Amino acid sequence: MENEAFLDALRRFLPRLLQTLEGVAQVQRHLHPPFAPQLATELSPRRDDLVEPLAQLESVRASGFEALVRDRLVDAGRRTVELIDAFGEA
């Protein structure tokens, strides 16, 4: 992998994705309906932190193995954002 733009985007995105998923796991462990608004509020900043690095990763040009990795991570990022959005709307 010598695509520096791809590596930079990956370095920005992966930690945020993992932190966001950890936040989702914490919310799931503590999910009690009366606390849902508070839990949604806790997830919102993590979602916001994920959106820009996700867009950067989506926009980077990649081919071969890099494209495979990028596409799967972009899918995971989009699904994570959608999950948080759905939780906030519930």
N, CA, C and O atoms as a printed pandas DataFrame, in Angstrom:
     atom_number atom_name residue_name chain_id  residue_number  x_coord  y_coord  z_coord
0              1         N          MET        A               1    0.841   -1.184    0.000
1              2        CA          MET        A               1    0.000    0.000    0.000
2              3         C          MET        A               1    0.885    1.246    0.000
3              4         O          MET        A               1    1.548    1.554    0.990
4              5         N          GLU        A               2    0.881    1.926   -1.084
5              6        CA          GLU        A               2    1.687    3.135   -1.179
6              7         C          GLU        A               2    0.830    4.365   -1.430
7              8         O          GLU        A               2    1.365    5.446   -1.676
8              9         N          ASN        A               3   -0.438    4.229   -1.376
9             10        CA          ASN        A               3   -1.350    5.333   -1.600
10            11         C          ASN        A               3   -1.464    6.135   -0.303
11            12         O          ASN        A               3   -2.228    5.770    0.590
12            13         N          GLU        A               4   -0.706    7.222   -0.202
13            14        CA          GLU        A               4   -0.662    8.015    1.039
14            15         C          GLU        A               4   -2.013    8.616    1.397
15            16         O          GLU        A               4   -2.361    8.693    2.575
16            17         N          ALA        A               5   -2.779    9.042    0.395
17            18        CA          ALA        A               5   -4.101    9.609    0.674
18            19         C          ALA        A               5   -5.001    8.555    1.320
19            20         O          ALA        A               5   -5.756    8.850    2.247
20            21         N          PHE        A               6   -4.910    7.329    0.819
21            22        CA          PHE        A               6   -5.689    6.240    1.389
22            23         C          PHE        A               6   -5.254    5.971    2.827
23            24         O          PHE        A               6   -6.093    5.832    3.717
24            25         N          LEU        A               7   -3.958    5.898    3.050
25            26        CA          LEU        A               7   -3.457    5.627    4.401
26            27         C          LEU        A               7   -3.825    6.744    5.372
27            28         O          LEU        A               7   -4.189    6.475    6.516
28            29         N          ASP        A               8   -3.734    7.980    4.928
29            30        CA          ASP        A               8   -4.132    9.102    5.791
30            31         C          ASP        A               8   -5.616    9.020    6.156
31            32         O          ASP        A               8   -5.990    9.215    7.312
32            33         N          ALA        A               9   -6.449    8.732    5.165
33            34        CA          ALA        A               9   -7.884    8.617    5.412
34            35         C          ALA        A               9   -8.176    7.458    6.364
35            36         O          ALA        A               9   -9.038    7.560    7.237
36            37         N          LEU        A              10   -7.458    6.374    6.187
37            38        CA          LEU        A              10   -7.623    5.211    7.051
38            39         C          LEU        A              10   -7.220    5.534    8.489
39            40         O          LEU        A              10   -7.902    5.137    9.433
40            41         N          ARG        A              11   -6.122    6.249    8.648
41            42        CA          ARG        A              11   -5.658    6.646    9.995
42            43         C          ARG        A              11   -6.653    7.561   10.696
43            44         O          ARG        A              11   -6.793    7.498   11.917
44            45         N          ARG        A              12   -7.330    8.390    9.961
45            46        CA          ARG        A              12   -8.335    9.286   10.559
46            47         C          ARG        A              12   -9.624    8.537   10.866
47            48         O          ARG        A              12  -10.267    8.799   11.882
48            49         N          PHE        A              13  -10.003    7.613    9.999
49            50        CA          PHE        A              13  -11.302    6.965   10.106
50            51         C          PHE        A              13  -11.349    5.835   11.131
51            52         O          PHE        A              13  -12.261    5.789   11.957
52            53         N          LEU        A              14  -10.389    4.935   11.089
53            54        CA          LEU        A              14  -10.469    3.730   11.916
54            55         C          LEU        A              14  -10.615    4.001   13.415
55            56         O          LEU        A              14  -11.490    3.409   14.047
56            57         N          PRO        A              15   -9.798    4.865   14.003
57            58        CA          PRO        A              15   -9.980    5.104   15.447
58            59         C          PRO        A              15  -11.364    5.649   15.776
59            60         O          PRO        A              15  -11.959    5.268   16.784
60            61         N          ARG        A              16  -11.871    6.529   14.939
61            62        CA          ARG        A              16  -13.203    7.096   15.188
62            63         C          ARG        A              16  -14.298    6.044   15.040
63            64         O          ARG        A              16  -15.251    6.020   15.820
64            65         N          LEU        A              17  -14.162    5.183   14.049
65            66        CA          LEU        A              17  -15.144    4.109   13.879
66            67         C          LEU        A              17  -15.139    3.207   15.105
67            68         O          LEU        A              17  -16.199    2.879   15.639
68            69         N          LEU        A              18  -13.959    2.807   15.553
69            70        CA          LEU        A              18  -13.879    1.915   16.704
70            71         C          LEU        A              18  -14.411    2.586   17.971
71            72         O          LEU        A              18  -15.092    1.940   18.768
72            73         N          GLN        A              19  -14.112    3.865   18.165
73            74        CA          GLN        A              19  -14.638    4.587   19.325
74            75         C          GLN        A              19  -16.164    4.683   19.263
75            76         O          GLN        A              19  -16.845    4.540   20.279
76            77         N          THR        A              20  -16.683    4.923   18.080
77            78        CA          THR        A              20  -18.124    5.030   17.918
78            79         C          THR        A              20  -18.796    3.686   18.186
79            80         O          THR        A              20  -19.825    3.628   18.858
80            81         N          LEU        A              21  -18.221    2.615   17.668
81            82        CA          LEU        A              21  -18.788    1.292   17.907
82            83         C          LEU        A              21  -18.723    0.926   19.394
83            84         O          LEU        A              21  -19.630    0.274   19.914
84            85         N          GLU        A              22  -17.666    1.339   20.070
85            86        CA          GLU        A              22  -17.579    1.116   21.514
86            87         C          GLU        A              22  -18.694    1.880   22.227
87            88         O          GLU        A              22  -19.296    1.366   23.170
88            89         N          GLY        A              23  -18.968    3.096   21.780
89            90        CA          GLY        A              23  -20.074    3.866   22.345
90            91         C          GLY        A              23  -21.405    3.189   22.138
91            92         O          GLY        A              23  -22.247    3.174   23.036
92            93         N          VAL        A              24  -21.602    2.627   20.956
93            94        CA          VAL        A              24  -22.841    1.895   20.672
94            95         C          VAL        A              24  -22.949    0.687   21.606
95            96         O          VAL        A              24  -24.023    0.411   22.141
96            97         N          ALA        A              25  -21.855   -0.025   21.799
97            98        CA          ALA        A              25  -21.869   -1.185   22.694
98            99         C          ALA        A              25  -22.202   -0.770   24.124
99           100         O          ALA        A              25  -22.949   -1.464   24.813
100          101         N          GLN        A              26  -21.656    0.353   24.572
101          102        CA          GLN        A              26  -21.959    0.836   25.918
102          103         C          GLN        A              26  -23.440    1.181   26.052
103          104         O          GLN        A              26  -24.066    0.862   27.063
104          105         N          VAL        A              27  -23.988    1.823   25.050
105          106        CA          VAL        A              27  -25.406    2.180   25.084
106          107         C          VAL        A              27  -26.255    0.914   25.129
107          108         O          VAL        A              27  -27.236    0.849   25.870
108          109         N          GLN        A              28  -25.884   -0.084   24.346
109          110        CA          GLN        A              28  -26.654   -1.327   24.337
110          111         C          GLN        A              28  -26.623   -2.011   25.706
111          112         O          GLN        A              28  -27.621   -2.591   26.133
112          113         N          ARG        A              29  -25.484   -1.942   26.390
113          114        CA          ARG        A              29  -25.378   -2.553   27.714
114          115         C          ARG        A              29  -26.239   -1.832   28.746
115          116         O          ARG        A              29  -26.713   -2.451   29.699
116          117         N          HIS        A              30  -26.443   -0.534   28.565
117          118        CA          HIS        A              30  -27.166    0.276   29.548
118          119         C          HIS        A              30  -28.549    0.697   29.071
119          120         O          HIS        A              30  -29.184    1.565   29.671
120          121         N          LEU        A              31  -29.006    0.083   27.998
121          122        CA          LEU        A              31  -30.277    0.501   27.413
122          123         C          LEU        A              31  -31.437    0.187   28.358
123          124         O          LEU        A              31  -31.738   -0.971   28.646
124          125         N          HIS        A              32  -32.049    1.217   28.809
125          126        CA          HIS        A              32  -33.235    1.143   29.644
126          127         C          HIS        A              32  -34.140    2.250   29.113
127          128         O          HIS        A              32  -33.742    3.415   29.129
128          129         N          PRO        A              33  -35.323    1.928   28.652
129          130        CA          PRO        A              33  -36.151    2.912   27.941
130          131         C          PRO        A              33  -36.216    4.308   28.554
131          132         O          PRO        A              33  -36.162    5.280   27.800
132          133         N          PRO        A              34  -36.328    4.468   29.861
133          134        CA          PRO        A              34  -36.389    5.836   30.388
134          135         C          PRO        A              34  -35.110    6.649   30.133
135          136         O          PRO        A              34  -35.140    7.879   30.151
136          137         N          PHE        A              35  -33.990    5.955   29.898
137          138        CA          PHE        A              35  -32.724    6.647   29.681
138          139         C          PHE        A              35  -32.398    6.841   28.203
139          140         O          PHE        A              35  -31.334    7.369   27.878
140          141         N          ALA        A              36  -33.279    6.431   27.308
141          142        CA          ALA        A              36  -33.006    6.488   25.864
142          143         C          ALA        A              36  -32.608    7.874   25.373
143          144         O          ALA        A              36  -31.650    7.978   24.607
144          145         N          PRO        A              37  -33.298    8.954   25.776
145          146        CA          PRO        A              37  -32.868   10.275   25.288
146          147         C          PRO        A              37  -31.444   10.637   25.730
147          148         O          PRO        A              37  -30.678   11.215   24.959
148          149         N          GLN        A              38  -31.101   10.297   26.960
149          150        CA          GLN        A              38  -29.748   10.583   27.454
150          151         C          GLN        A              38  -28.712    9.764   26.690
151          152         O          GLN        A              38  -27.643   10.270   26.349
152          153         N          LEU        A              39  -29.028    8.510   26.426
153          154        CA          LEU        A              39  -28.103    7.648   25.697
154          155         C          LEU        A              39  -27.936    8.125   24.255
155          156         O          LEU        A              39  -26.832    8.082   23.713
156          157         N          ALA        A              40  -29.009    8.572   23.640
157          158        CA          ALA        A              40  -28.926    9.116   22.281
158          159         C          ALA        A              40  -28.051   10.363   22.262
159          160         O          ALA        A              40  -27.288   10.581   21.321
160          161         N          THR        A              41  -28.164   11.177   23.305
161          162        CA          THR        A              41  -27.340   12.380   23.416
162          163         C          THR        A              41  -25.860   12.023   23.540
163          164         O          THR        A              41  -25.000   12.726   23.010
164          165         N          GLU        A              42  -25.569   10.934   24.238
165          166        CA          GLU        A              42  -24.176   10.498   24.380
166          167         C          GLU        A              42  -23.598   10.009   23.058
167          168         O          GLU        A              42  -22.405   10.182   22.806
168          169         N          LEU        A              43  -24.423    9.405   22.215
169          170        CA          LEU        A              43  -23.937    8.890   20.929
170          171         C          LEU        A              43  -23.788    9.979   19.871
171          172         O          LEU        A              43  -22.961    9.849   18.970
172          173         N          SER        A              44  -24.553   11.018   19.964
173          174        CA          SER        A              44  -24.573   12.048   18.929
174          175         C          SER        A              44  -23.192   12.629   18.607
175          176         O          SER        A              44  -22.853   12.741   17.429
176          177         N          PRO        A              45  -22.379   13.005   19.606
177          178        CA          PRO        A              45  -21.057   13.543   19.273
178          179         C          PRO        A              45  -20.158   12.524   18.574
179          180         O          PRO        A              45  -19.349   12.888   17.721
180          181         N          ARG        A              46  -20.298   11.266   18.931
181          182        CA          ARG        A              46  -19.484   10.235   18.275
182          183         C          ARG        A              46  -19.870   10.116   16.807
183          184         O          ARG        A              46  -19.013    9.920   15.945
184          185         N          ARG        A              47  -21.153   10.234   16.532
185          186        CA          ARG        A              47  -21.628   10.204   15.148
186          187         C          ARG        A              47  -21.035   11.368   14.376
187          188         O          ARG        A              47  -20.537   11.204   13.262
188          189         N          ASP        A              48  -21.097   12.545   14.984
189          190        CA          ASP        A              48  -20.576   13.739   14.334
190          191         C          ASP        A              48  -19.077   13.627   14.070
191          192         O          ASP        A              48  -18.591   14.096   13.041
192          193         N          ASP        A              49  -18.339   13.004   14.998
193          194        CA          ASP        A              49  -16.900   12.818   14.819
194          195         C          ASP        A              49  -16.576   11.841   13.692
195          196         O          ASP        A              49  -15.481   11.876   13.131
196          197         N          LEU        A              50  -17.518   10.980   13.367
197          198        CA          LEU        A              50  -17.296    9.953   12.350
198          199         C          LEU        A              50  -17.592   10.444   10.935
199          200         O          LEU        A              50  -16.999    9.948    9.976
200          201         N          VAL        A              51  -18.485   11.397   10.792
201          202        CA          VAL        A              51  -18.988   11.783    9.472
202          203         C          VAL        A              51  -17.886   12.336    8.557
203          204         O          VAL        A              51  -17.784   11.911    7.406
204          205         N          GLU        A              52  -17.079   13.254    9.032
205          206        CA          GLU        A              52  -16.046   13.848    8.167
206          207         C          GLU        A              52  -14.980   12.831    7.747
207          208         O          GLU        A              52  -14.660   12.764    6.560
208          209         N          PRO        A              53  -14.419   12.038    8.663
209          210        CA          PRO        A              53  -13.450   11.030    8.216
210          211         C          PRO        A              53  -14.069    9.990    7.282
211          212         O          PRO        A              53  -13.392    9.471    6.394
212          213         N          LEU        A              54  -15.352    9.684    7.482
213          214        CA          LEU        A              54  -16.036    8.768    6.575
214          215         C          LEU        A              54  -16.098    9.360    5.169
215          216         O          LEU        A              54  -15.829    8.665    4.190
216          217         N          ALA        A              55  -16.447   10.629    5.069
217          218        CA          ALA        A              55  -16.507   11.288    3.761
218          219         C          ALA        A              55  -15.128   11.324    3.103
219          220         O          ALA        A              55  -15.005   11.145    1.892
220          221         N          GLN        A              56  -14.097   11.557    3.912
221          222        CA          GLN        A              56  -12.733   11.571    3.366
222          223         C          GLN        A              56  -12.363   10.193    2.823
223          224         O          GLN        A              56  -11.804   10.081    1.732
224          225         N          LEU        A              57  -12.673    9.151    3.581
225          226        CA          LEU        A              57  -12.357    7.801    3.127
226          227         C          LEU        A              57  -13.142    7.454    1.861
227          228         O          LEU        A              57  -12.603    6.827    0.949
228          229         N          GLU        A              58  -14.398    7.855    1.804
229          230        CA          GLU        A              58  -15.221    7.603    0.613
230          231         C          GLU        A              58  -14.624    8.256   -0.631
231          232         O          GLU        A              58  -14.679    7.691   -1.723
232          233         N          SER        A              59  -14.058    9.439   -0.463
233          234        CA          SER        A              59  -13.604   10.209   -1.620
234          235         C          SER        A              59  -12.212    9.814   -2.118
235          236         O          SER        A              59  -11.825   10.193   -3.223
236          237         N          VAL        A              60  -11.464    9.068   -1.328
237          238        CA          VAL        A              60  -10.096    8.737   -1.727
238          239         C          VAL        A              60  -10.112    7.690   -2.849
239          240         O          VAL        A              60  -10.918    6.760   -2.850
240          241         N          ARG        A              61   -9.208    7.874   -3.785
241          242        CA          ARG        A              61   -9.106    6.929   -4.900
242          243         C          ARG        A              61   -8.295    5.734   -4.449
243          244         O          ARG        A              61   -7.247    5.874   -3.818
244          245         N          ALA        A              62   -8.787    4.574   -4.777
245          246        CA          ALA        A              62   -8.103    3.341   -4.411
246          247         C          ALA        A              62   -8.432    2.283   -5.453
247          248         O          ALA        A              62   -9.456    2.351   -6.133
248          249         N          SER        A              63   -7.544    1.307   -5.562
249          250        CA          SER        A              63   -7.794    0.200   -6.481
250          251         C          SER        A              63   -7.322   -1.090   -5.827
251          252         O          SER        A              63   -6.565   -1.072   -4.856
252          253         N          GLY        A              64   -7.773   -2.187   -6.368
253          254        CA          GLY        A              64   -7.363   -3.487   -5.860
254          255         C          GLY        A              64   -7.749   -3.698   -4.411
255          256         O          GLY        A              64   -8.884   -3.445   -4.006
256          257         N          PHE        A              65   -6.779   -4.167   -3.639
257          258        CA          PHE        A              65   -7.007   -4.472   -2.229
258          259         C          PHE        A              65   -7.419   -3.230   -1.446
259          260         O          PHE        A              65   -8.277   -3.307   -0.567
260          261         N          GLU        A              66   -6.815   -2.092   -1.757
261          262        CA          GLU        A              66   -7.172   -0.853   -1.069
262          263         C          GLU        A              66   -8.647   -0.514   -1.275
263          264         O          GLU        A              66   -9.326   -0.089   -0.340
264          265         N          ALA        A              67   -9.134   -0.701   -2.490
265          266        CA          ALA        A              67  -10.542   -0.419   -2.781
266          267         C          ALA        A              67  -11.451   -1.376   -2.016
267          268         O          ALA        A              67  -12.505   -0.971   -1.524
268          269         N          LEU        A              68  -11.057   -2.625   -1.914
269          270        CA          LEU        A              68  -11.840   -3.602   -1.157
270          271         C          LEU        A              68  -11.931   -3.188    0.309
271          272         O          LEU        A              68  -13.014   -3.201    0.895
272          273         N          VAL        A              69  -10.803   -2.822    0.899
273          274        CA          VAL        A              69  -10.774   -2.385    2.298
274          275         C          VAL        A              69  -11.611   -1.119    2.462
275          276         O          VAL        A              69  -12.445   -1.028    3.362
276          277         N          ARG        A              70  -11.379   -0.144    1.584
277          278        CA          ARG        A              70  -12.124    1.114    1.664
278          279         C          ARG        A              70  -13.624    0.881    1.593
279          280         O          ARG        A              70  -14.378    1.409    2.410
280          281         N          ASP        A              71  -14.056    0.092    0.620
281          282        CA          ASP        A              71  -15.493   -0.122    0.432
282          283         C          ASP        A              71  -16.140   -0.790    1.639
283          284         O          ASP        A              71  -17.252   -0.433    2.028
284          285         N          ARG        A              72  -15.459   -1.741    2.222
285          286        CA          ARG        A              72  -16.022   -2.422    3.403
286          287         C          ARG        A              72  -16.065   -1.497    4.610
287          288         O          ARG        A              72  -17.029   -1.513    5.375
288          289         N          LEU        A              73  -15.031   -0.699    4.782
289          290        CA          LEU        A              73  -15.021    0.235    5.917
290          291         C          LEU        A              73  -16.044    1.348    5.725
291          292         O          LEU        A              73  -16.687    1.770    6.687
292          293         N          VAL        A              74  -16.201    1.822    4.509
293          294        CA          VAL        A              74  -17.218    2.840    4.227
294          295         C          VAL        A              74  -18.599    2.275    4.534
295          296         O          VAL        A              74  -19.436    2.960    5.121
296          297         N          ASP        A              75  -18.837    1.042    4.143
297          298        CA          ASP        A              75  -20.119    0.414    4.445
298          299         C          ASP        A              75  -20.336    0.324    5.958
299          300         O          ASP        A              75  -21.423    0.632    6.448
300          301         N          ALA        A              76  -19.320   -0.091    6.687
301          302        CA          ALA        A              76  -19.435   -0.173    8.150
302          303         C          ALA        A              76  -19.682    1.205    8.752
303          304         O          ALA        A              76  -20.480    1.345    9.679
304          305         N          GLY        A              77  -19.009    2.214    8.235
305          306        CA          GLY        A              77  -19.203    3.573    8.729
306          307         C          GLY        A              77  -20.604    4.090    8.456
307          308         O          GLY        A              77  -21.235    4.681    9.333
308          309         N          ARG        A              78  -21.089    3.871    7.252
309          310        CA          ARG        A              78  -22.454    4.309    6.909
310          311         C          ARG        A              78  -23.487    3.629    7.791
311          312         O          ARG        A              78  -24.416    4.269    8.284
312          313         N          ARG        A              79  -23.319    2.324    7.987
313          314        CA          ARG        A              79  -24.268    1.583    8.822
314          315         C          ARG        A              79  -24.231    2.060   10.270
315          316         O          ARG        A              79  -25.259    2.095   10.947
316          317         N          THR        A              80  -23.056    2.420   10.733
317          318        CA          THR        A              80  -22.930    2.928   12.101
318          319         C          THR        A              80  -23.646    4.262   12.238
319          320         O          THR        A              80  -24.366    4.479   13.212
320          321         N          VAL        A              81  -23.459    5.154   11.279
321          322        CA          VAL        A              81  -24.153    6.448   11.292
322          323         C          VAL        A              81  -25.660    6.231   11.235
323          324         O          VAL        A              81  -26.408    6.874   11.971
324          325         N          GLU        A              82  -26.112    5.325   10.360
325          326        CA          GLU        A              82  -27.548    5.049   10.249
326          327         C          GLU        A              82  -28.103    4.482   11.561
327          328         O          GLU        A              82  -29.212    4.828   11.968
328          329         N          LEU        A              83  -27.339    3.619   12.215
329          330        CA          LEU        A              83  -27.773    3.040   13.496
330          331         C          LEU        A              83  -27.951    4.119   14.547
331          332         O          LEU        A              83  -28.942    4.120   15.277
332          333         N          ILE        A              84  -27.004    5.035   14.630
333          334        CA          ILE        A              84  -27.095    6.122   15.613
334          335         C          ILE        A              84  -28.263    7.042   15.274
335          336         O          ILE        A              84  -28.993    7.479   16.164
336          337         N          ASP        A              85  -28.439    7.334   13.997
337          338        CA          ASP        A              85  -29.575    8.171   13.591
338          339         C          ASP        A              85  -30.905    7.523   13.971
339          340         O          ASP        A              85  -31.808    8.187   14.481
340          341         N          ALA        A              86  -31.013    6.219   13.718
341          342        CA          ALA        A              86  -32.253    5.502   14.035
342          343         C          ALA        A              86  -32.489    5.485   15.549
343          344         O          ALA        A              86  -33.625    5.619   16.003
344          345         N          PHE        A              87  -31.432    5.324   16.314
345          346        CA          PHE        A              87  -31.563    5.313   17.767
346          347         C          PHE        A              87  -32.037    6.673   18.256
347          348         O          PHE        A              87  -32.888    6.757   19.141
348          349         N          GLY        A              88  -31.491    7.731   17.686
349          350        CA          GLY        A              88  -31.883    9.076   18.079
350          351         C          GLY        A              88  -33.319    9.400   17.730
351          352         O          GLY        A              88  -33.955   10.194   18.423
352          353         N          GLU        A              89  -33.848    8.804   16.669
353          354        CA          GLU        A              89  -35.220    9.061   16.237
354          355         C          GLU        A              89  -36.235    8.219   17.021
355          356         O          GLU        A              89  -37.422    8.543   17.067
356          357         N          ALA        A              90  -35.757    7.152   17.626
357          358        CA          ALA        A              90  -36.681    6.243   18.342
358          359         C          ALA        A              90  -37.182    6.830   19.641
359          360         O          ALA        A              90  -37.960    6.189   20.349
